[in-house]
Coordinates of C-alpha atoms in Angstrom, one line a residue:
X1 CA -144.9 5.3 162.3
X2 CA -146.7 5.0 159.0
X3 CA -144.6 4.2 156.0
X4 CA -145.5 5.4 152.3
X5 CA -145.8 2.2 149.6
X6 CA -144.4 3.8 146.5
X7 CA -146.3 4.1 143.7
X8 CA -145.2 2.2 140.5
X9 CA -144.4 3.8 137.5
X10 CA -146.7 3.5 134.7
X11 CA -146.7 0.7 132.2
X12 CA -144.8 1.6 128.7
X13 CA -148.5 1.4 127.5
X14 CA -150.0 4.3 129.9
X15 CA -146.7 6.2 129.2
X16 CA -147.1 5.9 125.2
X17 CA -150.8 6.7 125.5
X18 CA -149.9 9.9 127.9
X19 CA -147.1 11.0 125.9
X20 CA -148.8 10.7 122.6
X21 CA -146.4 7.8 121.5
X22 CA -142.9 9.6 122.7
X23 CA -140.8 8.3 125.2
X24 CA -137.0 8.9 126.0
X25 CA -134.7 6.4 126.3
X26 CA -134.4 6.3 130.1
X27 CA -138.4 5.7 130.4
X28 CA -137.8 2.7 128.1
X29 CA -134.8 1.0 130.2
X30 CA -137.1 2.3 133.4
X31 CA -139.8 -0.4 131.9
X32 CA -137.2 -3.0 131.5
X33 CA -136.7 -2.2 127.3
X34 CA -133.2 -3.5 126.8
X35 CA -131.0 -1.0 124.7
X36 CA -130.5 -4.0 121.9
X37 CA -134.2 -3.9 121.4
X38 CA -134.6 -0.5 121.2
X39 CA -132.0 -0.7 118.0
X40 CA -133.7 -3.2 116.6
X41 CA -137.2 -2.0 116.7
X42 CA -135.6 2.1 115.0
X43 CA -134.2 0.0 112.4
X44 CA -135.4 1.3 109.2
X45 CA -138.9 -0.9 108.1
X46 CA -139.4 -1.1 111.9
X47 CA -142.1 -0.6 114.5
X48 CA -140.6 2.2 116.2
X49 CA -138.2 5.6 115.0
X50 CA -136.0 8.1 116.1
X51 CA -137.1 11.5 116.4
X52 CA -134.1 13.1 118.5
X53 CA -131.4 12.4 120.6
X54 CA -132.8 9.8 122.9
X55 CA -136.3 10.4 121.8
X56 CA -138.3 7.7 120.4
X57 CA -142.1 7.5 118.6
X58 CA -143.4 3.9 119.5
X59 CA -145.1 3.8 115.5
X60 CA -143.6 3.4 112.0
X61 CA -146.2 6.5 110.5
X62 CA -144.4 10.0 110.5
X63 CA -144.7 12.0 113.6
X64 CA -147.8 14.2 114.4
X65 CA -147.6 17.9 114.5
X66 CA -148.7 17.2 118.6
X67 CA -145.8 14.4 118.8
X68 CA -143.4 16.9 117.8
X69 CA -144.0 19.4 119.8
X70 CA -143.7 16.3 122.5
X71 CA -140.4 15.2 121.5
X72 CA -139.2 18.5 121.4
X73 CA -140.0 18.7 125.3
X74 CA -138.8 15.4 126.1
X75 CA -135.5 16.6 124.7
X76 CA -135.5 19.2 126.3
X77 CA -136.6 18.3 130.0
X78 CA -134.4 15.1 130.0
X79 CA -130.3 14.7 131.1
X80 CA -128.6 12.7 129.1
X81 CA -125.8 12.7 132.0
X82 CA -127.8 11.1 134.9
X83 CA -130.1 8.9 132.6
X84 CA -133.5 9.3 134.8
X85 CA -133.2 12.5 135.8
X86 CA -135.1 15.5 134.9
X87 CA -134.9 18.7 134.7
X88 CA -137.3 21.3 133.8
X89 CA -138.3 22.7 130.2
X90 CA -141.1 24.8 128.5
X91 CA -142.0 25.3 125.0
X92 CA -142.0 29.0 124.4
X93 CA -142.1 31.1 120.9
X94 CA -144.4 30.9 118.2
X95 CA -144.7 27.0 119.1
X96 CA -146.3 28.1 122.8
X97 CA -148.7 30.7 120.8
X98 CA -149.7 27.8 118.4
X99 CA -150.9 25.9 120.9
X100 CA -152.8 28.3 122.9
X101 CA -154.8 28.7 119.7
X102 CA -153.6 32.1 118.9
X103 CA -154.6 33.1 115.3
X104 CA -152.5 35.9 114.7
X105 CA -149.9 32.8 113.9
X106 CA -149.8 30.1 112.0
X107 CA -151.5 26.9 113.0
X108 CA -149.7 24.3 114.6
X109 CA -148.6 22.1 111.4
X110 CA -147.0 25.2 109.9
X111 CA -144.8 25.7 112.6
X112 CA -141.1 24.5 111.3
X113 CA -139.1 25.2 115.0
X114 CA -139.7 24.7 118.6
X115 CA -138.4 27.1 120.9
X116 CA -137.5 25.2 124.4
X117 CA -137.0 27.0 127.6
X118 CA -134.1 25.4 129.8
X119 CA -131.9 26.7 133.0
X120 CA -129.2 28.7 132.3
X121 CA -127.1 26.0 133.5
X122 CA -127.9 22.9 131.2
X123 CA -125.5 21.2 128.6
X124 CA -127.7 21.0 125.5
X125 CA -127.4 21.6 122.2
X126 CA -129.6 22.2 119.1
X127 CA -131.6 19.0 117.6
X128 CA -133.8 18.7 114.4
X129 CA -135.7 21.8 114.6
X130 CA -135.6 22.0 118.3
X131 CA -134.1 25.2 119.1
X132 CA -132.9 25.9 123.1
X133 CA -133.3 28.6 124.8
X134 CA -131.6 29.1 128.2
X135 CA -133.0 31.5 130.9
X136 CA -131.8 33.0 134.3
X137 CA -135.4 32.9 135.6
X138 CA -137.4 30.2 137.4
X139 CA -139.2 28.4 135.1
X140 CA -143.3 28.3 135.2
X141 CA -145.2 26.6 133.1
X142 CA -148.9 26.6 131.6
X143 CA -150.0 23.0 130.6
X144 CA -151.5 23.1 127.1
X145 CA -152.8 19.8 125.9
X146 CA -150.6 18.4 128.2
X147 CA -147.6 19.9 127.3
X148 CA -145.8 22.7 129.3
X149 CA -145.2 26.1 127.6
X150 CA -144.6 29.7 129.0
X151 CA -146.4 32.0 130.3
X152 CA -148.5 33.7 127.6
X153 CA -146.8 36.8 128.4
X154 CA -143.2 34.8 128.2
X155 CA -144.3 33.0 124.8
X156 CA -145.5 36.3 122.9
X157 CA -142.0 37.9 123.6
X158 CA -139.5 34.9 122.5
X159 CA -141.4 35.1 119.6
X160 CA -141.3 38.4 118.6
X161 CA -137.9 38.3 119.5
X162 CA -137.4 35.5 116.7
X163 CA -139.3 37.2 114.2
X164 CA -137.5 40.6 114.6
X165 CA -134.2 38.3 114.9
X166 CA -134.9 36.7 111.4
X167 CA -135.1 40.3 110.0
X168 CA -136.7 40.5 106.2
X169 CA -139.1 38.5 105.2
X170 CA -143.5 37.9 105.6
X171 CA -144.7 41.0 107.9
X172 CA -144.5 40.2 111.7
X173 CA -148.3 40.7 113.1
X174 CA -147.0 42.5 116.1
X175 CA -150.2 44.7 116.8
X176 CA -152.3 41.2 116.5
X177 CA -150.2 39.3 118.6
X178 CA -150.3 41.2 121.5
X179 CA -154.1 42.4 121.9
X180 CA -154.6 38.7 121.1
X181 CA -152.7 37.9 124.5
X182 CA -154.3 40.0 126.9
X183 CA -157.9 39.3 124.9
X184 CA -158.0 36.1 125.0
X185 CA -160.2 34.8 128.2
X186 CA -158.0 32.3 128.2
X187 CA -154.4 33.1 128.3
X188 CA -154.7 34.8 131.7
X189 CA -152.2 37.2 130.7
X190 CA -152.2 41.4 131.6
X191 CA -150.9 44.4 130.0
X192 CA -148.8 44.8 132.9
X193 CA -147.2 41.4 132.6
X194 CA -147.1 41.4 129.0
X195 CA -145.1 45.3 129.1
X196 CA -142.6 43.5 131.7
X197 CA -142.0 40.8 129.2
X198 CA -141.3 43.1 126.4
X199 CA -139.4 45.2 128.3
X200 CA -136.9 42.8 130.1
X201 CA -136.8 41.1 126.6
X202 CA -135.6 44.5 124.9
X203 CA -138.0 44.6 122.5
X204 CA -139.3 47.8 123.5
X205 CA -136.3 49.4 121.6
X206 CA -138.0 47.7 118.4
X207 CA -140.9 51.0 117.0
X208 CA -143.3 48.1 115.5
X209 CA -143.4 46.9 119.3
X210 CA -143.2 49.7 121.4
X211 CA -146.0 50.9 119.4
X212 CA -148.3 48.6 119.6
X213 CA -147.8 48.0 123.5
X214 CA -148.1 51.8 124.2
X215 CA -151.3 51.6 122.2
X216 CA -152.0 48.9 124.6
X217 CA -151.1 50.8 127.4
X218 CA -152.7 53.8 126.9
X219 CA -156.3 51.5 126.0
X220 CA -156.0 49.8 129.5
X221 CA -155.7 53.0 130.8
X222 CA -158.7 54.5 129.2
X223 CA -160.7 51.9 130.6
X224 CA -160.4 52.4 133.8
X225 CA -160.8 56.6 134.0
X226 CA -163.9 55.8 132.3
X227 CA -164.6 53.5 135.5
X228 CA -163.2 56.1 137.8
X229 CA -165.5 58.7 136.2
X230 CA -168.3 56.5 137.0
X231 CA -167.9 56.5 140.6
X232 CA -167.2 60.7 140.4
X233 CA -170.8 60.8 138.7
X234 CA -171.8 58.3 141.3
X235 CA -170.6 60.4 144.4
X236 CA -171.9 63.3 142.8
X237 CA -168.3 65.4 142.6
X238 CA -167.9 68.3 140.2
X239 CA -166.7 67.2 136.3
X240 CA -162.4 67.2 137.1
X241 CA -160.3 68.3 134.7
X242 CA -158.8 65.1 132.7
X243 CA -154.9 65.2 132.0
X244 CA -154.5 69.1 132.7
X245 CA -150.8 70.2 133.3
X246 CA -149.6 71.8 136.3
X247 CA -147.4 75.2 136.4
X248 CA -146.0 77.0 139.1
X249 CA -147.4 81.0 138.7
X250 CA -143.8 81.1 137.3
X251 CA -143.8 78.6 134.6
X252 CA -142.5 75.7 136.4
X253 CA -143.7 72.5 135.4
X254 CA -145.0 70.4 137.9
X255 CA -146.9 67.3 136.6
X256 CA -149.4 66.0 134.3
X257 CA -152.2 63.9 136.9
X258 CA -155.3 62.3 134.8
X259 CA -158.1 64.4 137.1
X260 CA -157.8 67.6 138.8
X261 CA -159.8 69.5 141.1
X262 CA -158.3 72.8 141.0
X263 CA -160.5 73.8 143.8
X264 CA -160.2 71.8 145.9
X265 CA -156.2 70.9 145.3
X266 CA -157.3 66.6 144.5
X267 CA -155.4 65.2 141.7
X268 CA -156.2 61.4 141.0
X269 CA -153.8 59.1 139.3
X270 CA -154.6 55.9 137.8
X271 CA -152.0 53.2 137.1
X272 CA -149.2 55.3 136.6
X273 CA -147.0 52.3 136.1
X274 CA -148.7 51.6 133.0
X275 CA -147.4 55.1 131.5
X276 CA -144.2 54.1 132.0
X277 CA -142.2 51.3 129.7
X278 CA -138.7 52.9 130.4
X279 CA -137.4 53.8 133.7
X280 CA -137.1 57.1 132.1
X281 CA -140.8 57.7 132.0
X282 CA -141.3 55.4 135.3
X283 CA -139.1 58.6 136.9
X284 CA -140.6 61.5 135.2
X285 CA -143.7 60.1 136.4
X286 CA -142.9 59.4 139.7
X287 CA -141.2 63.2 139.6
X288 CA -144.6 65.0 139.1
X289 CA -146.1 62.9 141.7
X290 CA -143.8 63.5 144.2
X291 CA -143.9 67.3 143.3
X292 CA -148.0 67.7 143.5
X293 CA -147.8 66.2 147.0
X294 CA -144.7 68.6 148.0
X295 CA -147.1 71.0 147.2
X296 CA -150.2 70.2 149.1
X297 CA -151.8 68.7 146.3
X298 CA -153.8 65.8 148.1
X299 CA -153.2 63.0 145.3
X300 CA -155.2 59.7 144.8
X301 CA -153.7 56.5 143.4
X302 CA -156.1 54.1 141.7
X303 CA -155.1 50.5 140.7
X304 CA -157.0 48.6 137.9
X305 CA -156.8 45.7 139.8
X306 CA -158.0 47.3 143.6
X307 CA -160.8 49.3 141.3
X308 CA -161.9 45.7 139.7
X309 CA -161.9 43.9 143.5
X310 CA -163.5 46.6 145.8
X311 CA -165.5 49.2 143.5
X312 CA -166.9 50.8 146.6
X313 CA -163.6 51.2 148.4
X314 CA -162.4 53.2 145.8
X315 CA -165.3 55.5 145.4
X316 CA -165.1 56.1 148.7
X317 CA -161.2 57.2 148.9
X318 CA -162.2 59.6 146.4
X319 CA -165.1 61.1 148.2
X320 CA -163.2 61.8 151.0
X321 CA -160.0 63.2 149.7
X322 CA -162.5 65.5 147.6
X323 CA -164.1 66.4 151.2
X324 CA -160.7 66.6 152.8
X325 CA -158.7 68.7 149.6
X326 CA -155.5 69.6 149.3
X327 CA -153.4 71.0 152.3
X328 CA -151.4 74.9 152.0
X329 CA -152.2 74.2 148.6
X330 CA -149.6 76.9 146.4
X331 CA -151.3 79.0 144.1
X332 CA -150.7 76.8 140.5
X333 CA -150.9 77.6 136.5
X334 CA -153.4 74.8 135.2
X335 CA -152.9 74.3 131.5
X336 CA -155.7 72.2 130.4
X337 CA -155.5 68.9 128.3
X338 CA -155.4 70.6 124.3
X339 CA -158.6 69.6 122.6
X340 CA -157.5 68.3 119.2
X341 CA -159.2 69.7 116.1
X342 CA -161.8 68.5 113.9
X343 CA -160.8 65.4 111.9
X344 CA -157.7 64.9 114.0
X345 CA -156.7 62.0 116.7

């Protein structure tokens, strides 16, 4: 049987220099730093100061915009209960976004609160300007500079949610923020992921952001038809009509796909999901598709991801449902997509 020698905790020194000169209270006693000379040393003209509840900075200069964001998520993470126990916490909000770098916000030093992700269940109140935020959700975290924040996705939403929250006042770059977060090489963050976020986060009901995401939506979109009509030019198919709309002979409205061979009864659909922000639209959608295939209508799904992973996969599903068509195919209206007039979007 082999036994495990536990590995010592860090000296106060490695601690300080990891944590930027923060520590909490229970690291100090964990290192033997009696409670009498932790007064001493916060008294005023001392070496040391108080930044929060149980949350010391080991110099007499002011904190750093970094060391606040570090006491913020001591704070946060620690339980003043069980002293030595702790729990999980991420900086979220604008603070998160100001780390990452974003520059639709304002740089780190400007930022006046810190928004800190906690479990639902955890006793803790407001400090300073560290504001908590509880959440049902496992908690994941991205470390930035060593500090843990949200998810891009997560970040961009609490902080649009405390912008719209704080109602009048300097104009919220909503449109910038959020093709920032799925730009950025970087952030690692999709316009699926970030449309969830908004979403569960209700913010969707807000026009500036439902907006800009459906912009978002509809650009992601875009992109990848104009791969999908690479590989229809590839496999040398016939031109399909883009986005025409489907009638029964009697006027009945069937669906909307993005291509259609009417002659051969092939309708190809490309991240429908990403249509759909309500579950609304996610049903409407999902009601045309299920129609075109009651029909005979032979109908291709193409995911952005798939497409990006296995190019030649994909071109060849839609070779061969184009070879295979449609099935007892029912004899269909096809209203094509209007063409907009000159000078108009």
């Amino acid at each position: 049987m082999s036994y495990r020698i536990p590995t010592p905790p860090p000296s106060l020194e490695e601690l300080a220099k990891r944590q930027q000169n923060v520590v909490t209270a229970s690291q100090l006693r964990a290192r033997s730093v009696p409670a009498r000379l932790i007064t001493e040393h916060c008294r005023r003209g001392g070496p040391w100061q108080r930044l929060l509840p149980r949350v010391y900075l080991l110099q007499s200069d002011g904190p750093t915009p970094e060391q606040r964001m570090w006491a913020a998520l001591l704070y946060a993470a620690q339980n003043g209960r069980e002293e030595g126990r702790r729990e999980g916490a991420v900086i979220t909000g604008a603070a998160a976004l100001a780390l990452y770098g974003f520059a639709a916000v304002p740089r780190l030093p400007a930022v006046t609160g810190v928004d800190v992700l906690v479990p639902r269940q955890r006793r803790l109140k407001d400090a300073g300007d560290v504001r908590i935020r509880r959440t049902e959700r496992e908690l994941v975290a991205r470390s930035v500079h060593g500090l843990a924040c949200a998810p891009v996705a997560r970040a961009v939403a609490d902080a649009l949610c405390e912008w719209t929250a704080a109602g009048a006042g300097a104009p919220v770059p909503v449109r910038e923020v959020l093709r920032e977060a799925v730009s950025r090489p970087d952030s690692r963050c999709t316009v699926r992921e970030l449309a969830t976020e908004l979403t569960e986060s209700g913010l969707t009901a807000e026009p500036r952001v439902r907006a800009a995401l459906d912009e978002l939506l509809a650009a992601e979109r875009d992109f990848v038809l104009e791969r999908v009509g690479e590989l229809v030019d590839e496999g040398l198919l016939p031109v399909p009509l883009v986005g025409p709309e489907l009638r029964m002979r009697g006027g009945t409205f069937i669906a909307v796909p993005d291509l259609y061979w009417p002659e051969r009864g092939v309708a190809v659909e490309v991240d429908s999901d990403l249509r759909c922000v309500s579950e609304g639209e996610a049903a409407w959608v999902r009601g045309g598709q299920h129609r075109m295939e009651y029909l005979g209508i032979r109908v291709v799904y193409v995911c952005g991801a798939r497409l990006a992973a296995d190019r030649d996969a994909v071109g060849a599903e839609l070779r061969e449902a184009f070879r295979a068509g449609g099935t007892d195919v029912v004899e269909l209206m096809v209203v094509p997509e209007p063409v907009p007039e000159p000078g108009q979007e």
